[in-house]
Amino acid sequence: MLLLQFSTSHYCRKARLALGYKGISYQVENLTPGLHTLQLKPLTGLTTVPVLLPQLEGQPQAIADSTRIFKYLEHHYPQPPLFLSDLQQQTQATLLEDWLDESIGTATRFVYYQFRAGDGKVIDPSLSSQLVIQVVRWQYQINSATVELAKTRLQTAFEVLAVWKHQPYLVGDQISIADITAAALLSPLALIPEYREDYPWLFERIKEIHSLCQEPFPPGL
């Protein structure tokens, strides 16, 4: 099984956490941003990562998108489960995953790259790193105004995820796609000191989920 990814993508981290939780052996291939479209478009019709290649007879050639990867893994590798047996709880977990994907993952990207272009330059001040950061900022129109909106979205996320202070799971009594998604998509914030200081409970839970999924801790943890 092969995972096509960008090594720094938090959406690819989401797929790796799911694979690790399922105990599935896999390899990764790190793609070059920009050039990756030449490889992915013929496979999936899309240009986004992650893409999972099962490389198994009778199974799909390629699965694009982390949500579809979740569904594929749950269908073909049902144990241990990531989907909740209670339909109402699973619906809640699915809604959380979608919200985290579409709103909070994007907000994290904006805040993270704004930080890396400012105080976070010291993490990697190399010309190549800063060039990538500036390209991403241009591509997604990351600026002071859009970052302020992103910070507001993140504040909402911290309020919603505060249930982690009192219970180990966001929904139900076992880990679900909501926990995996939150742990992956908020992980880049671990490099930003103010978030680590203000929300220690969040990063403790992120570390616990990474340990459970046999995935190395994200940078900053």
mmCIF file of C-alpha atoms in Angstrom:
data_model
loop_
_atom_site.group_PDB
_atom_site.id
_atom_site.type_symbol
_atom_site.label_atom_id
_atom_site.label_comp_id
_atom_site.label_asym_id
_atom_site.label_seq_id
_atom_site.Cartn_x
_atom_site.Cartn_y
_atom_site.Cartn_z
ATOM 1 C CA MET A 1 0.000 0.000 0.000
ATOM 2 C CA LEU A 2 1.404 3.399 -1.010
ATOM 3 C CA LEU A 3 0.408 6.858 0.208
ATOM 4 C CA LEU A 4 1.151 9.747 -2.151
ATOM 5 C CA GLN A 5 1.597 12.874 -0.066
ATOM 6 C CA PHE A 6 3.246 16.162 0.735
ATOM 7 C CA SER A 7 5.377 15.498 3.799
ATOM 8 C CA THR A 8 4.219 18.697 5.549
ATOM 9 C CA SER A 9 0.503 18.441 4.725
ATOM 10 C CA HIS A 10 -1.788 18.125 7.740
ATOM 11 C CA TYR A 11 -4.399 16.457 5.507
ATOM 12 C CA CYS A 12 -1.839 13.768 4.654
ATOM 13 C CA ARG A 13 -1.123 13.429 8.372
ATOM 14 C CA LYS A 14 -4.824 12.701 8.781
ATOM 15 C CA ALA A 15 -4.557 9.754 6.382
ATOM 16 C CA ARG A 16 -1.391 8.467 8.092
ATOM 17 C CA LEU A 17 -3.094 8.541 11.491
ATOM 18 C CA ALA A 18 -5.952 6.440 10.147
ATOM 19 C CA LEU A 19 -3.582 3.932 8.541
ATOM 20 C CA GLY A 20 -1.576 3.726 11.762
ATOM 21 C CA TYR A 21 -4.660 3.258 13.903
ATOM 22 C CA LYS A 22 -5.753 0.377 11.680
ATOM 23 C CA GLY A 23 -2.286 -1.151 11.976
ATOM 24 C CA ILE A 24 -1.862 -1.214 8.195
ATOM 25 C CA SER A 25 1.615 -1.456 6.740
ATOM 26 C CA TYR A 26 2.226 1.162 4.061
ATOM 27 C CA GLN A 27 4.899 3.235 2.374
ATOM 28 C CA VAL A 28 4.880 6.916 1.491
ATOM 29 C CA GLU A 29 5.991 8.757 -1.609
ATOM 30 C CA ASN A 30 6.607 12.464 -1.110
ATOM 31 C CA LEU A 31 5.561 14.436 -4.168
ATOM 32 C CA THR A 32 6.980 17.722 -5.413
ATOM 33 C CA PRO A 33 4.382 20.494 -5.208
ATOM 34 C CA GLY A 34 3.492 21.713 -8.664
ATOM 35 C CA LEU A 35 4.884 18.699 -10.444
ATOM 36 C CA HIS A 36 2.537 16.480 -8.432
ATOM 37 C CA THR A 37 -0.344 17.366 -10.743
ATOM 38 C CA LEU A 38 1.273 15.441 -13.591
ATOM 39 C CA GLN A 39 1.190 12.282 -11.499
ATOM 40 C CA LEU A 40 -2.168 12.682 -9.773
ATOM 41 C CA LYS A 41 -4.444 13.963 -12.535
ATOM 42 C CA PRO A 42 -4.250 10.749 -14.608
ATOM 43 C CA LEU A 43 -4.815 8.653 -11.462
ATOM 44 C CA THR A 44 -7.730 10.435 -9.842
ATOM 45 C CA GLY A 45 -8.842 13.304 -12.046
ATOM 46 C CA LEU A 46 -7.878 15.587 -9.133
ATOM 47 C CA THR A 47 -4.709 17.415 -8.155
ATOM 48 C CA THR A 48 -4.892 17.132 -4.364
ATOM 49 C CA VAL A 49 -3.191 14.890 -1.816
ATOM 50 C CA PRO A 50 -3.403 12.520 -0.042
ATOM 51 C CA VAL A 51 -3.926 9.707 -2.529
ATOM 52 C CA LEU A 52 -3.852 6.087 -1.390
ATOM 53 C CA LEU A 53 -2.818 3.324 -3.791
ATOM 54 C CA PRO A 54 -3.940 -0.022 -2.290
ATOM 55 C CA GLN A 55 -1.873 -2.013 -4.837
ATOM 56 C CA LEU A 56 -4.078 -5.029 -4.174
ATOM 57 C CA GLU A 57 -5.984 -7.135 -6.673
ATOM 58 C CA GLY A 58 -9.703 -6.504 -6.683
ATOM 59 C CA GLN A 59 -9.420 -3.172 -4.880
ATOM 60 C CA PRO A 60 -9.531 0.388 -6.250
ATOM 61 C CA GLN A 61 -6.444 1.602 -8.071
ATOM 62 C CA ALA A 62 -6.385 4.944 -6.272
ATOM 63 C CA ILE A 63 -8.410 6.663 -3.553
ATOM 64 C CA ALA A 64 -8.179 10.436 -3.435
ATOM 65 C CA ASP A 65 -9.210 12.644 -0.503
ATOM 66 C CA SER A 66 -8.757 11.836 3.179
ATOM 67 C CA THR A 67 -12.489 11.327 3.781
ATOM 68 C CA ARG A 68 -12.697 8.745 1.006
ATOM 69 C CA ILE A 69 -9.599 7.080 2.422
ATOM 70 C CA PHE A 70 -11.401 6.779 5.779
ATOM 71 C CA LYS A 71 -14.358 5.088 4.070
ATOM 72 C CA TYR A 72 -12.118 2.744 2.090
ATOM 73 C CA LEU A 73 -10.188 1.686 5.190
ATOM 74 C CA GLU A 74 -13.330 1.125 7.231
ATOM 75 C CA HIS A 75 -14.842 -1.030 4.482
ATOM 76 C CA HIS A 76 -11.800 -3.197 3.800
ATOM 77 C CA TYR A 77 -10.190 -3.114 7.261
ATOM 78 C CA PRO A 78 -13.066 -2.792 9.732
ATOM 79 C CA GLN A 79 -11.015 -3.581 12.854
ATOM 80 C CA PRO A 80 -10.318 -1.592 14.908
ATOM 81 C CA PRO A 81 -13.265 0.577 13.896
ATOM 82 C CA LEU A 82 -13.052 4.287 13.168
ATOM 83 C CA PHE A 83 -16.788 4.547 12.508
ATOM 84 C CA LEU A 84 -19.163 4.476 15.462
ATOM 85 C CA SER A 85 -21.813 1.774 15.663
ATOM 86 C CA ASP A 86 -24.437 4.233 16.908
ATOM 87 C CA LEU A 87 -25.831 5.914 13.766
ATOM 88 C CA GLN A 88 -26.598 9.221 15.492
ATOM 89 C CA GLN A 89 -23.107 9.398 16.981
ATOM 90 C CA GLN A 90 -21.517 8.499 13.643
ATOM 91 C CA THR A 91 -23.503 11.270 11.955
ATOM 92 C CA GLN A 92 -22.196 13.705 14.562
ATOM 93 C CA ALA A 93 -18.625 12.506 14.002
ATOM 94 C CA THR A 94 -19.056 12.866 10.227
ATOM 95 C CA LEU A 95 -20.337 16.426 10.598
ATOM 96 C CA LEU A 96 -17.390 17.291 12.824
ATOM 97 C CA GLU A 97 -14.957 15.787 10.336
ATOM 98 C CA ASP A 98 -16.470 17.764 7.467
ATOM 99 C CA TRP A 99 -16.410 21.035 9.436
ATOM 100 C CA LEU A 100 -12.827 20.457 10.498
ATOM 101 C CA ASP A 101 -11.830 19.649 6.915
ATOM 102 C CA GLU A 102 -13.551 22.553 5.219
ATOM 103 C CA SER A 103 -13.123 25.303 7.795
ATOM 104 C CA ILE A 104 -10.613 24.541 10.519
ATOM 105 C CA GLY A 105 -7.959 22.823 8.420
ATOM 106 C CA THR A 106 -7.920 25.863 6.154
ATOM 107 C CA ALA A 107 -7.790 28.246 9.127
ATOM 108 C CA THR A 108 -4.837 26.329 10.538
ATOM 109 C CA ARG A 109 -3.022 26.655 7.200
ATOM 110 C CA PHE A 110 -3.538 30.438 7.138
ATOM 111 C CA VAL A 111 -2.336 31.008 10.706
ATOM 112 C CA TYR A 112 0.586 28.600 10.350
ATOM 113 C CA TYR A 113 1.982 30.130 7.153
ATOM 114 C CA GLN A 114 1.519 33.651 8.485
ATOM 115 C CA PHE A 115 3.581 32.625 11.509
ATOM 116 C CA ARG A 116 6.252 30.951 9.362
ATOM 117 C CA ALA A 117 6.584 34.131 7.306
ATOM 118 C CA GLY A 118 7.062 36.230 10.464
ATOM 119 C CA ASP A 119 8.294 35.149 13.911
ATOM 120 C CA GLY A 120 8.515 31.554 12.735
ATOM 121 C CA LYS A 121 11.182 32.287 10.110
ATOM 122 C CA VAL A 122 13.794 31.043 12.576
ATOM 123 C CA ILE A 123 12.392 27.502 12.264
ATOM 124 C CA ASP A 124 13.855 27.285 8.771
ATOM 125 C CA PRO A 125 15.211 30.566 7.357
ATOM 126 C CA SER A 126 16.587 28.915 4.210
ATOM 127 C CA LEU A 127 15.755 30.538 0.889
ATOM 128 C CA SER A 128 14.024 27.407 -0.400
ATOM 129 C CA SER A 129 11.774 27.172 2.666
ATOM 130 C CA GLN A 130 10.848 30.832 2.577
ATOM 131 C CA LEU A 131 10.148 30.624 -1.134
ATOM 132 C CA VAL A 132 7.672 27.775 -0.578
ATOM 133 C CA ILE A 133 6.016 29.756 2.223
ATOM 134 C CA GLN A 134 5.595 32.799 0.010
ATOM 135 C CA VAL A 135 4.190 30.707 -2.837
ATOM 136 C CA VAL A 136 1.626 29.147 -0.475
ATOM 137 C CA ARG A 137 0.706 32.574 0.887
ATOM 138 C CA TRP A 138 0.162 33.861 -2.648
ATOM 139 C CA GLN A 139 -1.756 30.751 -3.740
ATOM 140 C CA TYR A 140 -4.238 30.926 -0.849
ATOM 141 C CA GLN A 141 -4.284 34.737 -0.545
ATOM 142 C CA ILE A 142 -2.962 34.643 2.990
ATOM 143 C CA ASN A 143 -2.716 38.156 4.410
ATOM 144 C CA SER A 144 -3.438 40.008 7.644
ATOM 145 C CA ALA A 145 -7.172 40.249 6.976
ATOM 146 C CA THR A 146 -7.686 36.594 6.046
ATOM 147 C CA VAL A 147 -5.523 35.468 8.967
ATOM 148 C CA GLU A 148 -7.687 37.408 11.429
ATOM 149 C CA LEU A 149 -10.738 35.577 10.101
ATOM 150 C CA ALA A 150 -8.858 32.293 10.432
ATOM 151 C CA LYS A 151 -7.987 33.043 14.058
ATOM 152 C CA THR A 152 -11.680 33.604 14.792
ATOM 153 C CA ARG A 153 -12.504 30.216 13.279
ATOM 154 C CA LEU A 154 -9.802 28.580 15.385
ATOM 155 C CA GLN A 155 -11.209 30.134 18.534
ATOM 156 C CA THR A 156 -14.533 28.483 17.744
ATOM 157 C CA ALA A 157 -12.739 25.195 17.192
ATOM 158 C CA PHE A 158 -11.078 25.354 20.598
ATOM 159 C CA GLU A 159 -14.479 25.906 22.212
ATOM 160 C CA VAL A 160 -16.003 22.941 20.375
ATOM 161 C CA LEU A 161 -13.044 20.665 21.091
ATOM 162 C CA ALA A 162 -12.929 21.621 24.771
ATOM 163 C CA VAL A 163 -14.843 18.410 25.478
ATOM 164 C CA TRP A 164 -11.378 16.816 25.290
ATOM 165 C CA LYS A 165 -10.689 18.429 28.662
ATOM 166 C CA HIS A 166 -13.269 16.170 30.296
ATOM 167 C CA GLN A 167 -13.437 13.068 28.108
ATOM 168 C CA PRO A 168 -11.023 11.239 25.809
ATOM 169 C CA TYR A 169 -13.258 11.228 22.713
ATOM 170 C CA LEU A 170 -15.138 13.940 20.874
ATOM 171 C CA VAL A 171 -18.093 11.644 20.170
ATOM 172 C CA GLY A 172 -19.112 8.415 21.869
ATOM 173 C CA ASP A 173 -16.852 6.138 23.894
ATOM 174 C CA GLN A 174 -14.161 5.296 21.343
ATOM 175 C CA ILE A 175 -11.853 7.071 18.946
ATOM 176 C CA SER A 176 -13.554 8.187 15.754
ATOM 177 C CA ILE A 177 -12.898 10.037 12.526
ATOM 178 C CA ALA A 178 -13.596 13.268 14.433
ATOM 179 C CA ASP A 179 -10.693 12.670 16.851
ATOM 180 C CA ILE A 180 -8.295 11.668 14.068
ATOM 181 C CA THR A 181 -9.223 14.700 11.978
ATOM 182 C CA ALA A 182 -8.916 17.192 14.824
ATOM 183 C CA ALA A 183 -5.555 15.776 15.921
ATOM 184 C CA ALA A 184 -4.174 16.011 12.383
ATOM 185 C CA LEU A 185 -5.548 19.337 11.221
ATOM 186 C CA LEU A 186 -4.652 21.309 14.359
ATOM 187 C CA SER A 187 -1.190 19.764 14.701
ATOM 188 C CA PRO A 188 0.695 22.541 12.803
ATOM 189 C CA LEU A 189 -0.254 24.958 15.593
ATOM 190 C CA ALA A 190 2.146 23.083 17.893
ATOM 191 C CA LEU A 191 4.969 25.205 16.466
ATOM 192 C CA ILE A 192 3.278 28.443 17.542
ATOM 193 C CA PRO A 193 4.154 29.208 21.194
ATOM 194 C CA GLU A 194 0.987 31.139 22.046
ATOM 195 C CA TYR A 195 -1.241 28.203 21.136
ATOM 196 C CA ARG A 196 0.862 25.674 23.045
ATOM 197 C CA GLU A 197 0.747 27.934 26.102
ATOM 198 C CA ASP A 198 -2.977 28.730 25.925
ATOM 199 C CA TYR A 199 -4.266 25.244 25.028
ATOM 200 C CA PRO A 200 -2.010 22.640 26.653
ATOM 201 C CA TRP A 201 -4.905 20.162 26.898
ATOM 202 C CA LEU A 202 -5.312 20.245 23.118
ATOM 203 C CA PHE A 203 -1.730 19.288 22.410
ATOM 204 C CA GLU A 204 -1.696 16.608 25.080
ATOM 205 C CA ARG A 205 -4.635 14.967 23.340
ATOM 206 C CA ILE A 206 -2.955 15.381 19.949
ATOM 207 C CA LYS A 207 0.103 13.598 21.352
ATOM 208 C CA GLU A 208 -2.040 10.796 22.804
ATOM 209 C CA ILE A 209 -3.778 10.197 19.473
ATOM 210 C CA HIS A 210 -0.459 10.174 17.617
ATOM 211 C CA SER A 211 0.876 7.591 20.066
ATOM 212 C CA LEU A 212 -2.243 5.462 19.669
ATOM 213 C CA CYS A 213 -1.908 5.645 15.882
ATOM 214 C CA GLN A 214 1.833 4.893 15.936
ATOM 215 C CA GLU A 215 2.594 8.167 14.160
ATOM 216 C CA PRO A 216 5.568 10.379 15.124
ATOM 217 C CA PHE A 217 4.634 13.557 16.945
ATOM 218 C CA PRO A 218 4.233 16.655 14.739
ATOM 219 C CA PRO A 219 6.956 19.326 14.864
ATOM 220 C CA GLY A 220 6.732 21.331 18.068
ATOM 221 C CA LEU A 221 5.675 18.383 20.207
#
